[in-house]
Amino acid sequence: MQNSETAAVDHGLDRAALAKMLRQILPAEAVLFEEEDLRPYECDGLTAYRKLPLVAVLPDTLEQVRAVMRLCYEKNVPVVARGAGTGLSGGALPLENGVLLSLAKFNRILEVDAVARTARVQPGVRNLAISESVSHLDLYYAPDPSSQIACSIGGNVAENAGGLHCLKYGLTVHNIIELKMVTVEGELIVIGGRGLDSPGYDLLALMTGSEGMLGVIVEVTVKLLPKPECARLTLAAFDDVEKAGAAVGRIIADGIIPAGLEMMDNAAIRATDDFVQAGYPTDAVAILLCELDGTEQEVGDQLQQVRALLDDCGATEVRVARDEDERARFWAGRKAAFPAAGRLSPDYYCMDGTIPRRELPNVLAGMGAMSKEYGLPIMNVFHAGDGNLHPLILYDANVPGEIERVEELGSKILQLCIDAGGTITGEHGVGIEKINQMCVQFKSPELLQFHAVKHAFDEHELLNPGKAVPTLNRCAEFGAMHVHEGKLPFPDIERF
Amino acid sequence: MTDNADISADLKTRVESAIADRTPLAIVAGGTKQFMGRMIQAEDFDVSEHRGVISYEASELVLTARAGTPLSSVEATLAEKGQMLPFEPPYFGHGATLGGTVACGLSGPRRPYAGAVRDFVLGVTLINGKAEVLRFGGEVMKNVAGYDVSRLVTGALGTLGLMLDVSLKVLPVPAEDLTLTFDMDFAEAIQQMNRWAARPIPISGACHDGEQLRLRLSGTAGGVNTAAERLGGERQNGEDFWRDLRELQLRFFDGDDPLWRLSVPPTTPPLALPGRTLVDWGGALRWLKSDADGDSIRSVVSTAGGHATLFKGGDRTGQVFHPLPAKLLDIHRRLKRAFDPDRIFNPGKMYEGV
Ligand SMILES: Cc1cc2nc3c(=O)[nH]c(=O)nc-3n(C[C@H](O)[C@H](O)[C@H](O)COP(=O)(O)OP(=O)(O)OC[C@H]3O[C@@H](n4cnc5c(N)ncnc54)[C@H](O)[C@@H]3O)c2cc1C
């Protein structure tokens, strides 16, 4: 396990003293400090890391959020914002000496403008709730993470969440236009605007994916898109992963941007088919799910083209979902991949590297070899269209020492992604989980530049400190443990 | 001059000496967008020789090129593989470069439907104000490791550092384009554009030039033709029109009055402002030729929920971009300091102190 750092700040307040101050600005029931009340907040979706916050607060007005921030700023108390707690990188892991600020009560859709195609919502609103609330207008909110029934839009912005359809429709950053944010000092600012751009620097992009390190998001205005007239899903089976990978490249090089283009390996096909009876060909080495959407004619034109390409790439079977039921069933398998892994194995660890697509066969082969070496099965589902891998390492946390080996395997997989010209995280964020790998992906001047950006918003490092961007000292320590090719990374840092 | 040269070492040396003797630098490449932003006092820093496509793989939808690469050669390289820069960047002159386009954050008529330049930026290499060469983002579609500095420097007018190279997501050129015209007045056109945008129609441009509404459709042949049949209107060869709109070369843009760029919510009705107006971006962009005073224009646009830029002409020593609220301006100044503490790069080009 990686050591999560407790924020360096020493504010000298104990639990009782801090709770008392918070109860002066919040209703009593919005301040939690008994251990049993704090338990639900001890971790996010990355359950291997747990910590109780000093106090948890659940404000439900903007003024209350501002008051909490003002107090914490004045008393030098660190704050961790939390949406729905579905994050997979420990971003919402509390700090022992800090306040856990839950935005769960901010769950109202404030305004839908059907003509301008926007919705103004509070940060705690669930991702899927937005699309549900505008469905009668034939509009929807495009980014659809698999966690969409549970995760909050505030958390989506903080992580720049993606989904099954982001190849064509983009990530969170492409689908929001305005944020209201409370600064560390408790000031309310508006970022972005109701038009298509805003004056000055693109702070909207900077805030997106900033993991709660720059401000607390208290309102989000999202773009809504017209529902496509028609969507058709094609399933193609392959007897070879390389062929499946090549087919993905061919479809795209041929001028088609599918709405979704997903790949699953045999382990994932079996696990999910067993779980939701998706009707997948369970003997296939890999399957591709390719969704085309648009007008009837567009989809008709492209469907023919895709079928021909898939045949040409050596697909052993090509099935176009006959109706909405079958389409939903094919997708259900893919969407159930994580829970299906959970059924197969007591625990699983979900990785999130992104690579240039052409590297897919190499990276898969590399992972296969590592899986054997460690004796830990890996099941693979990925957003093949954009090269975002989600290898799931299956393990049992009750076996002593296993979790350490899983982490070691995980960090080797991330190294593989970096070596392939990719990145350690495509959409789940760095949080506390991948903080050491940041030292591999970035050099010290880049990390220092990130810290300088943080300081422009949060000079005293009170917002989610210790996450997302490692200190150089931490990298030096990590580097000392992982000497790469005989060279110490970060030679310029003092050793201790 | 060669098509392919990596002069990053020279550029870094020049930045180091500028830091040493505290000389502010005005970054110039093709010189086509000098008219933008505020007037500044700084030494010209020509970076145009740092050029060439570094990598391009059509099946990956990613292109990486040095910042001084002519925009025309980037677009030609993509066209060979049937791909394009989806944000339809304007050139504003012969020598336009990729770096200038990204630094100025310029997108053309396709922007509301395909996305802006910032939506396609995947990574940048930057020399910051400490003469450090930094790489952010990458060549992959999804990347949330570290803050999104690549998008932050997009549209920052060179005030946060010198971009050495940029990686962009590219897209296939649609099989078919088709332009329809409709006789309709201004106010009605704005409503119509918004109604269409709420329906699944393959729109790639919607403009009212003062006389007519023009709609461009792009997609598969079947998709475009069926949509056109349903919508009615008159078919027209629109290629020249959309190019002239993108380059601000329609007759509308003639004349000596300053040109204002008003970015507003797309449903904003016609604004009560003196001068002539053209609507682009499905209602979200209004070009205004007017000699009215800046404060009154800004105040009308603010009330409508938008912002106004003195795009071309007029007094370029005062506020050119829409004034920011105090706390936001403070964050801008702090970010400037974080990247460029000695204020070497284009100081004051965007805002005073930024
Ligand atoms: C089964 C499963 C499937 C998943 N599938 C996907 C997927 O397909 N795509 C994907 O991108 N992710 C996926 N995720 C990850 C996760 O759902 C996303 O990262 C999501 O965006 C997190 O939202 P949340 O509300 O749960 O945030 P939390 O976990 O509560 O917080 C995440 C981070 O955001 C910060 N934060 C939260 N709210 C705010 C706020 N209002 N202001 C400032 N900072 C804030 C927190 O401090 C933390 O750093 C999946 C997770 C699970 C468990």
mmCIF file of N, CA and C in Angstrom, chain A residues 115 117 159 167 173-174 185 187 189-190 194-203 205 213 226-227 229 249 252 255 295 297-298 301 354-358 383 386 388 423 425-427 429 438 442 445-446 449-450 452 454-456 459, chain B residues 57 59-61 111-112 118-119 128 134-136 140-148 151 156 159-160 169 172 194 197-200 202 220 222-223 226 230 261 263-265 267 281 284 307 327-328 331-332 334-335 338-339 350-351 354:
data_model
loop_
_atom_site.group_PDB
_atom_site.id
_atom_site.type_symbol
_atom_site.label_atom_id
_atom_site.label_comp_id
_atom_site.label_asym_id
_atom_site.label_seq_id
_atom_site.Cartn_x
_atom_site.Cartn_y
_atom_site.Cartn_z
ATOM 1 N N VAL A 115 -34.428 25.189 -25.142
ATOM 2 C CA VAL A 115 -34.086 25.852 -26.395
ATOM 3 C C VAL A 115 -32.566 26.012 -26.539
ATOM 4 N N ARG A 117 -30.505 24.268 -24.922
ATOM 5 C CA ARG A 117 -29.982 22.914 -24.699
ATOM 6 C C ARG A 117 -28.934 22.875 -23.596
ATOM 7 N N GLU A 159 -13.094 14.671 -11.996
ATOM 8 C CA GLU A 159 -12.269 13.600 -12.575
ATOM 9 C C GLU A 159 -12.211 13.649 -14.101
ATOM 10 N N LEU A 167 -15.930 8.472 -27.401
ATOM 11 C CA LEU A 167 -15.159 8.522 -28.641
ATOM 12 C C LEU A 167 -15.769 9.565 -29.584
ATOM 13 N N VAL A 173 -15.119 17.332 -20.038
ATOM 14 C CA VAL A 173 -14.597 18.656 -20.407
ATOM 15 C C VAL A 173 -15.236 19.206 -21.685
ATOM 16 N N HIS A 174 -15.696 18.310 -22.548
ATOM 17 C CA HIS A 174 -16.313 18.750 -23.801
ATOM 18 C C HIS A 174 -17.805 19.025 -23.654
ATOM 19 N N GLU A 185 -10.765 30.299 -0.015
ATOM 20 C CA GLU A 185 -11.049 31.377 0.950
ATOM 21 C C GLU A 185 -12.538 31.524 1.213
ATOM 22 N N GLU A 187 -14.774 32.306 -1.300
ATOM 23 C CA GLU A 187 -15.397 33.203 -2.275
ATOM 24 C C GLU A 187 -16.083 32.398 -3.375
ATOM 25 N N ILE A 189 -17.003 32.046 -7.260
ATOM 26 C CA ILE A 189 -16.676 32.568 -8.577
ATOM 27 C C ILE A 189 -17.369 31.752 -9.671
ATOM 28 N N VAL A 190 -17.545 32.416 -10.811
ATOM 29 C CA VAL A 190 -18.163 31.754 -11.956
ATOM 30 C C VAL A 190 -17.085 31.532 -13.005
ATOM 31 N N ARG A 194 -22.457 31.088 -20.392
ATOM 32 C CA ARG A 194 -23.590 30.475 -21.094
ATOM 33 C C ARG A 194 -23.399 30.469 -22.607
ATOM 34 N N GLY A 195 -22.380 31.165 -23.072
ATOM 35 C CA GLY A 195 -22.053 31.113 -24.494
ATOM 36 C C GLY A 195 -21.080 29.967 -24.740
ATOM 37 N N LEU A 196 -20.399 29.983 -25.891
ATOM 38 C CA LEU A 196 -19.509 28.871 -26.211
ATOM 39 C C LEU A 196 -18.083 29.093 -25.731
ATOM 40 N N ASP A 197 -17.766 30.293 -25.260
ATOM 41 C CA ASP A 197 -16.446 30.515 -24.666
ATOM 42 C C ASP A 197 -16.535 31.661 -23.681
ATOM 43 N N SER A 198 -15.435 31.920 -23.011
ATOM 44 C CA SER A 198 -15.442 32.989 -22.013
ATOM 45 C C SER A 198 -14.117 33.723 -22.067
ATOM 46 N N PRO A 199 -14.063 34.944 -21.548
ATOM 47 C CA PRO A 199 -12.827 35.718 -21.660
ATOM 48 C C PRO A 199 -11.736 35.158 -20.754
ATOM 49 N N GLY A 200 -10.483 35.388 -21.139
ATOM 50 C CA GLY A 200 -9.364 34.982 -20.285
ATOM 51 C C GLY A 200 -8.944 33.539 -20.509
ATOM 52 N N TYR A 201 -8.216 33.015 -19.546
ATOM 53 C CA TYR A 201 -7.716 31.641 -19.649
ATOM 54 C C TYR A 201 -8.864 30.640 -19.567
ATOM 55 N N ASP A 202 -8.605 29.456 -20.094
ATOM 56 C CA ASP A 202 -9.627 28.401 -20.100
ATOM 57 C C ASP A 202 -9.638 27.690 -18.737
ATOM 58 N N LEU A 203 -10.178 28.388 -17.753
ATOM 59 C CA LEU A 203 -10.209 27.822 -16.399
ATOM 60 C C LEU A 203 -11.199 26.673 -16.295
ATOM 61 N N ALA A 205 -11.473 24.282 -18.435
ATOM 62 C CA ALA A 205 -10.687 23.077 -18.728
ATOM 63 C C ALA A 205 -9.749 22.756 -17.570
ATOM 64 N N MET A 213 -8.657 19.785 -6.082
ATOM 65 C CA MET A 213 -7.433 20.431 -5.583
ATOM 66 C C MET A 213 -7.459 21.946 -5.733
ATOM 67 N N PRO A 226 -29.255 16.523 -28.748
ATOM 68 C CA PRO A 226 -30.457 15.821 -29.217
ATOM 69 C C PRO A 226 -30.190 14.321 -29.256
ATOM 70 N N LYS A 227 -31.162 13.543 -28.819
ATOM 71 C CA LYS A 227 -30.999 12.086 -28.911
ATOM 72 C C LYS A 227 -30.862 11.714 -30.374
ATOM 73 N N GLU A 229 -31.400 9.888 -33.804
ATOM 74 C CA GLU A 229 -32.630 9.323 -34.335
ATOM 75 C C GLU A 229 -32.578 7.798 -34.266
ATOM 76 N N GLY A 249 -8.573 0.013 -35.731
ATOM 77 C CA GLY A 249 -7.826 0.999 -36.503
ATOM 78 C C GLY A 249 -8.401 1.187 -37.900
ATOM 79 N N ILE A 252 -11.686 3.299 -38.007
ATOM 80 C CA ILE A 252 -11.439 4.727 -37.823
ATOM 81 C C ILE A 252 -10.716 5.325 -39.021
ATOM 82 N N GLY A 255 -12.726 6.482 -41.912
ATOM 83 C CA GLY A 255 -13.554 7.685 -41.848
ATOM 84 C C GLY A 255 -14.796 7.553 -40.988
ATOM 85 N N THR A 295 -28.730 9.761 -38.100
ATOM 86 C CA THR A 295 -30.022 9.591 -38.746
ATOM 87 C C THR A 295 -30.072 8.195 -39.358
ATOM 88 N N GLN A 297 -30.422 7.217 -42.318
ATOM 89 C CA GLN A 297 -29.622 7.067 -43.531
ATOM 90 C C GLN A 297 -28.142 6.980 -43.198
ATOM 91 N N GLU A 298 -27.691 7.862 -42.303
ATOM 92 C CA GLU A 298 -26.275 7.847 -41.937
ATOM 93 C C GLU A 298 -25.889 6.482 -41.399
ATOM 94 N N ASP A 301 -25.850 3.831 -44.091
ATOM 95 C CA ASP A 301 -24.655 3.935 -44.938
ATOM 96 C C ASP A 301 -23.448 3.314 -44.240
ATOM 97 N N THR A 354 -4.023 4.535 -20.548
ATOM 98 C CA THR A 354 -4.393 4.790 -21.945
ATOM 99 C C THR A 354 -3.138 4.685 -22.799
ATOM 100 N N ILE A 355 -3.278 4.084 -23.959
ATOM 101 C CA ILE A 355 -2.134 3.904 -24.856
ATOM 102 C C ILE A 355 -2.538 4.281 -26.282
ATOM 103 N N PRO A 356 -1.556 4.603 -27.133
ATOM 104 C CA PRO A 356 -1.896 4.745 -28.553
ATOM 105 C C PRO A 356 -2.426 3.387 -29.024
ATOM 106 N N ARG A 357 -3.482 3.394 -29.772
ATOM 107 C CA ARG A 357 -4.170 2.150 -30.104
ATOM 108 C C ARG A 357 -3.282 1.112 -30.769
ATOM 109 N N ARG A 358 -2.340 1.598 -31.590
ATOM 110 C CA ARG A 358 -1.491 0.646 -32.317
ATOM 111 C C ARG A 358 -0.686 -0.241 -31.357
ATOM 112 N N HIS A 383 -12.068 0.706 -23.610
ATOM 113 C CA HIS A 383 -12.620 1.656 -24.558
ATOM 114 C C HIS A 383 -11.641 1.630 -25.742
ATOM 115 N N ASP A 386 -10.645 4.705 -28.097
ATOM 116 C CA ASP A 386 -9.688 5.720 -27.666
ATOM 117 C C ASP A 386 -8.526 5.165 -26.856
ATOM 118 N N ASN A 388 -8.213 3.404 -24.183
ATOM 119 C CA ASN A 388 -8.266 3.433 -22.714
ATOM 120 C C ASN A 388 -8.524 2.010 -22.189
ATOM 121 N N THR A 423 -0.447 6.938 -20.938
ATOM 122 C CA THR A 423 -0.566 7.652 -19.681
ATOM 123 C C THR A 423 -1.094 6.714 -18.592
ATOM 124 N N THR A 425 -3.363 7.307 -16.378
ATOM 125 C CA THR A 425 -4.800 7.355 -16.109
ATOM 126 C C THR A 425 -5.558 8.074 -17.215
ATOM 127 N N GLY A 426 -6.563 7.392 -17.742
ATOM 128 C CA GLY A 426 -7.373 7.965 -18.804
ATOM 129 C C GLY A 426 -8.590 8.687 -18.275
ATOM 130 N N GLU A 427 -9.165 8.172 -17.169
ATOM 131 C CA GLU A 427 -10.390 8.811 -16.680
ATOM 132 C C GLU A 427 -10.637 8.637 -15.190
ATOM 133 N N GLY A 429 -8.422 9.188 -12.701
ATOM 134 C CA GLY A 429 -7.689 10.150 -11.902
ATOM 135 C C GLY A 429 -6.521 9.525 -11.154
ATOM 136 N N MET A 438 3.001 9.088 -10.955
ATOM 137 C CA MET A 438 3.176 10.442 -11.492
ATOM 138 C C MET A 438 4.660 10.794 -11.582
ATOM 139 N N PHE A 442 6.090 12.127 -15.141
ATOM 140 C CA PHE A 442 6.531 13.524 -15.259
ATOM 141 C C PHE A 442 7.905 13.731 -14.627
ATOM 142 N N PRO A 445 10.573 19.372 -13.140
ATOM 143 C CA PRO A 445 10.065 20.718 -13.478
ATOM 144 C C PRO A 445 8.569 20.721 -13.802
ATOM 145 N N GLU A 446 8.096 19.622 -14.388
ATOM 146 C CA GLU A 446 6.658 19.549 -14.698
ATOM 147 C C GLU A 446 5.845 19.431 -13.417
ATOM 148 N N GLN A 449 5.692 22.689 -11.831
ATOM 149 C CA GLN A 449 4.736 23.559 -12.520
ATOM 150 C C GLN A 449 3.307 23.251 -12.059
ATOM 151 N N PHE A 450 3.005 21.976 -11.873
ATOM 152 C CA PHE A 450 1.676 21.625 -11.350
ATOM 153 C C PHE A 450 1.472 22.229 -9.951
ATOM 154 N N ALA A 452 2.827 24.838 -8.794
ATOM 155 C CA ALA A 452 2.662 26.290 -8.941
ATOM 156 C C ALA A 452 1.224 26.621 -9.355
ATOM 157 N N LYS A 454 -1.414 24.843 -8.588
ATOM 158 C CA LYS A 454 -2.226 24.667 -7.374
ATOM 159 C C LYS A 454 -2.108 25.894 -6.472
ATOM 160 N N HIS A 455 -0.874 26.380 -6.306
ATOM 161 C CA HIS A 455 -0.677 27.522 -5.410
ATOM 162 C C HIS A 455 -1.360 28.788 -5.905
ATOM 163 N N ALA A 456 -1.585 28.879 -7.215
ATOM 164 C CA ALA A 456 -2.303 30.048 -7.737
ATOM 165 C C ALA A 456 -3.740 30.058 -7.202
ATOM 166 N N GLU A 459 -2.835 28.594 -1.949
ATOM 167 C CA GLU A 459 -1.455 28.811 -1.539
ATOM 168 C C GLU A 459 -1.044 27.937 -0.360
ATOM 169 N N GLU B 57 -0.475 9.686 -37.511
ATOM 170 C CA GLU B 57 -0.964 8.375 -37.882
ATOM 171 C C GLU B 57 -2.483 8.454 -37.993
ATOM 172 N N SER B 59 -4.869 6.355 -38.430
ATOM 173 C CA SER B 59 -5.755 5.447 -37.700
ATOM 174 C C SER B 59 -5.775 5.762 -36.204
ATOM 175 N N GLU B 60 -4.817 6.575 -35.739
ATOM 176 C CA GLU B 60 -4.827 6.989 -34.333
ATOM 177 C C GLU B 60 -5.569 8.313 -34.146
ATOM 178 N N LEU B 61 -5.894 8.980 -35.236
ATOM 179 C CA LEU B 61 -6.549 10.293 -35.195
ATOM 180 C C LEU B 61 -5.727 11.335 -34.442
ATOM 181 N N ARG B 111 -17.483 25.242 -35.249
ATOM 182 C CA ARG B 111 -17.227 25.156 -33.817
ATOM 183 C C ARG B 111 -18.397 24.649 -32.948
ATOM 184 N N PRO B 112 -19.623 25.185 -33.115
ATOM 185 C CA PRO B 112 -20.692 24.742 -32.193
ATOM 186 C C PRO B 112 -21.042 23.272 -32.362
ATOM 187 N N ARG B 118 -9.656 24.102 -28.427
ATOM 188 C CA ARG B 118 -9.327 23.529 -27.114
ATOM 189 C C ARG B 118 -9.880 22.119 -26.949
ATOM 190 N N ASP B 119 -10.970 21.819 -27.642
ATOM 191 C CA ASP B 119 -11.545 20.481 -27.501
ATOM 192 C C ASP B 119 -10.693 19.418 -28.171
ATOM 193 N N ASN B 128 8.498 27.425 -20.464
ATOM 194 C CA ASN B 128 7.873 28.387 -19.554
ATOM 195 C C ASN B 128 8.811 29.564 -19.299
ATOM 196 N N LEU B 134 8.824 21.809 -20.890
ATOM 197 C CA LEU B 134 7.869 20.970 -20.162
ATOM 198 C C LEU B 134 6.919 20.310 -21.144
ATOM 199 N N ARG B 135 6.574 19.059 -20.842
ATOM 200 C CA ARG B 135 5.620 18.355 -21.709
ATOM 201 C C ARG B 135 4.361 18.023 -20.911
ATOM 202 N N PHE B 136 3.225 18.429 -21.411
ATOM 203 C CA PHE B 136 1.953 18.136 -20.736
ATOM 204 C C PHE B 136 1.013 17.398 -21.682
ATOM 205 N N VAL B 140 -2.513 10.680 -26.568
ATOM 206 C CA VAL B 140 -3.644 9.770 -26.400
ATOM 207 C C VAL B 140 -4.922 10.578 -26.155
ATOM 208 N N MET B 141 -6.050 9.943 -26.456
ATOM 209 C CA MET B 141 -7.342 10.630 -26.434
ATOM 210 C C MET B 141 -7.802 11.010 -25.026
ATOM 211 N N LYS B 142 -7.415 10.179 -24.063
ATOM 212 C CA LYS B 142 -7.906 10.412 -22.705
ATOM 213 C C LYS B 142 -6.716 10.420 -21.775
ATOM 214 N N ASN B 143 -6.624 11.460 -20.983
ATOM 215 C CA ASN B 143 -5.453 11.590 -20.141
ATOM 216 C C ASN B 143 -5.782 12.543 -19.006
ATOM 217 N N VAL B 144 -5.861 12.036 -17.793
ATOM 218 C CA VAL B 144 -6.162 12.943 -16.677
ATOM 219 C C VAL B 144 -5.028 12.967 -15.657
ATOM 220 N N ALA B 145 -3.803 12.639 -16.104
ATOM 221 C CA ALA B 145 -2.657 12.699 -15.199
ATOM 222 C C ALA B 145 -2.171 14.143 -15.108
ATOM 223 N N GLY B 146 -2.363 14.764 -13.972
ATOM 224 C CA GLY B 146 -1.935 16.156 -13.789
ATOM 225 C C GLY B 146 -2.977 17.133 -14.321
ATOM 226 N N TYR B 147 -2.808 18.407 -13.977
ATOM 227 C CA TYR B 147 -3.758 19.426 -14.451
ATOM 228 C C TYR B 147 -3.689 19.553 -15.968
ATOM 229 N N ASP B 148 -4.781 20.002 -16.544
ATOM 230 C CA ASP B 148 -4.876 20.098 -18.002
ATOM 231 C C ASP B 148 -4.202 21.378 -18.506
ATOM 232 N N ARG B 151 -4.751 22.509 -22.319
ATOM 233 C CA ARG B 151 -5.917 23.336 -22.659
ATOM 234 C C ARG B 151 -5.809 24.723 -22.034
ATOM 235 N N ALA B 156 -4.359 31.217 -24.638
ATOM 236 C CA ALA B 156 -3.758 32.115 -23.640
ATOM 237 C C ALA B 156 -2.897 33.193 -24.295
ATOM 238 N N THR B 159 0.804 34.036 -23.325
ATOM 239 C CA THR B 159 1.199 34.701 -22.083
ATOM 240 C C THR B 159 1.732 33.727 -21.029
ATOM 241 N N LEU B 160 1.551 32.412 -21.257
ATOM 242 C CA LEU B 160 2.009 31.457 -20.242
ATOM 243 C C LEU B 160 3.279 30.730 -20.673
ATOM 244 N N LYS B 169 -6.131 16.054 -31.700
ATOM 245 C CA LYS B 169 -7.022 15.027 -32.220
ATOM 246 C C LYS B 169 -7.572 15.535 -33.554
ATOM 247 N N PRO B 172 -12.087 12.469 -39.478
ATOM 248 C CA PRO B 172 -12.287 12.266 -40.913
ATOM 249 C C PRO B 172 -13.082 13.412 -41.538
ATOM 250 N N ASN B 194 -31.655 27.529 -33.331
ATOM 251 C CA ASN B 194 -31.717 26.821 -32.053
ATOM 252 C C ASN B 194 -32.669 25.635 -32.112
ATOM 253 N N ALA B 197 -30.881 22.888 -33.904
ATOM 254 C CA ALA B 197 -29.775 22.301 -33.129
ATOM 255 C C ALA B 197 -30.283 21.319 -32.074
ATOM 256 N N ALA B 198 -31.548 21.436 -31.717
ATOM 257 C CA ALA B 198 -32.116 20.526 -30.720
ATOM 258 C C ALA B 198 -32.634 19.246 -31.358
ATOM 259 N N ARG B 199 -32.472 19.156 -32.678
ATOM 260 C CA ARG B 199 -32.926 17.936 -33.354
ATOM 261 C C ARG B 199 -31.742 17.206 -33.981
ATOM 262 N N PRO B 200 -31.855 15.899 -34.152
ATOM 263 C CA PRO B 200 -30.722 15.154 -34.712
ATOM 264 C C PRO B 200 -30.534 15.403 -36.202
ATOM 265 N N PRO B 202 -27.590 16.629 -39.098
ATOM 266 C CA PRO B 202 -26.114 16.749 -39.194
ATOM 267 C C PRO B 202 -25.640 18.154 -39.596
ATOM 268 N N THR B 220 -22.715 11.658 -44.131
ATOM 269 C CA THR B 220 -22.773 10.709 -45.239
ATOM 270 C C THR B 220 -23.727 11.278 -46.288
ATOM 271 N N GLY B 222 -26.217 9.953 -47.832
ATOM 272 C CA GLY B 222 -27.609 9.671 -47.521
ATOM 273 C C GLY B 222 -28.131 10.570 -46.406
ATOM 274 N N GLY B 223 -27.333 10.727 -45.359
ATOM 275 C CA GLY B 223 -27.744 11.519 -44.200
ATOM 276 C C GLY B 223 -27.990 12.966 -44.570
ATOM 277 N N THR B 226 -31.093 13.404 -47.120
ATOM 278 C CA THR B 226 -32.403 13.230 -46.491
ATOM 279 C C THR B 226 -32.723 14.428 -45.605
ATOM 280 N N ARG B 230 -35.908 17.169 -45.955
ATOM 281 C CA ARG B 230 -36.850 17.474 -44.878
ATOM 282 C C ARG B 230 -36.877 18.959 -44.548
ATOM 283 N N ARG B 261 -16.329 41.140 -31.455
ATOM 284 C CA ARG B 261 -16.732 39.736 -31.431
ATOM 285 C C ARG B 261 -17.528 39.526 -30.140
ATOM 286 N N SER B 263 -19.643 36.996 -27.858
ATOM 287 C CA SER B 263 -19.938 35.586 -27.603
ATOM 288 C C SER B 263 -21.069 35.552 -26.585
ATOM 289 N N VAL B 264 -22.211 35.017 -26.988
ATOM 290 C CA VAL B 264 -23.434 35.120 -26.170
ATOM 291 C C VAL B 264 -24.140 33.764 -26.113
ATOM 292 N N PRO B 265 -25.070 33.583 -25.168
ATOM 293 C CA PRO B 265 -25.881 32.372 -25.218
ATOM 294 C C PRO B 265 -26.579 32.302 -26.582
ATOM 295 N N THR B 267 -29.354 31.566 -27.741
ATOM 296 C CA THR B 267 -30.749 31.983 -27.892
ATOM 297 C C THR B 267 -30.940 33.485 -27.745
ATOM 298 N N TRP B 281 -22.238 30.646 -35.607
ATOM 299 C CA TRP B 281 -22.274 29.673 -34.525
ATOM 300 C C TRP B 281 -23.699 29.402 -34.022
ATOM 301 N N ALA B 284 -24.640 31.788 -31.336
ATOM 302 C CA ALA B 284 -23.769 32.017 -30.183
ATOM 303 C C ALA B 284 -22.646 33.017 -30.439
ATOM 304 N N HIS B 307 -19.908 37.891 -23.485
ATOM 305 C CA HIS B 307 -18.742 38.753 -23.325
ATOM 306 C C HIS B 307 -18.337 39.321 -24.685
ATOM 307 N N LYS B 327 -11.783 38.748 -8.431
ATOM 308 C CA LYS B 327 -11.174 37.489 -7.979
ATOM 309 C C LYS B 327 -10.634 36.679 -9.165
ATOM 310 N N LEU B 328 -11.365 36.713 -10.271
ATOM 311 C CA LEU B 328 -10.904 35.983 -11.457
ATOM 312 C C LEU B 328 -9.631 36.606 -12.028
ATOM 313 N N ILE B 331 -6.788 35.469 -10.038
ATOM 314 C CA ILE B 331 -6.352 34.110 -10.382
ATOM 315 C C ILE B 331 -5.531 34.129 -11.681
ATOM 316 N N HIS B 332 -5.960 34.951 -12.642
ATOM 317 C CA HIS B 332 -5.188 35.066 -13.888
ATOM 318 C C HIS B 332 -3.765 35.569 -13.611
ATOM 319 N N ARG B 334 -2.119 35.349 -10.854
ATOM 320 C CA ARG B 334 -1.346 34.329 -10.133
ATOM 321 C C ARG B 334 -0.894 33.218 -11.079
ATOM 322 N N LEU B 335 -1.763 32.860 -12.022
ATOM 323 C CA LEU B 335 -1.365 31.822 -12.986
ATOM 324 C C LEU B 335 -0.218 32.328 -13.865
ATOM 325 N N ALA B 338 2.782 31.943 -11.981
ATOM 326 C CA ALA B 338 3.167 30.536 -11.825
ATOM 327 C C ALA B 338 3.938 30.013 -13.041
ATOM 328 N N PHE B 339 3.631 30.553 -14.212
ATOM 329 C CA PHE B 339 4.297 30.066 -15.430
ATOM 330 C C PHE B 339 5.443 30.985 -15.853
ATOM 331 N N MET B 350 -3.081 40.094 -22.933
ATOM 332 C CA MET B 350 -4.459 39.724 -22.665
ATOM 333 C C MET B 350 -5.125 40.717 -21.712
ATOM 334 N N TYR B 351 -4.535 40.876 -20.559
ATOM 335 C CA TYR B 351 -5.003 41.867 -19.587
ATOM 336 C C TYR B 351 -3.783 42.537 -18.983
ATOM 337 N N VAL B 354 -1.250 40.546 -16.891
ATOM 338 C CA VAL B 354 -1.318 39.139 -17.299
ATOM 339 C C VAL B 354 -0.509 38.961 -18.584
#
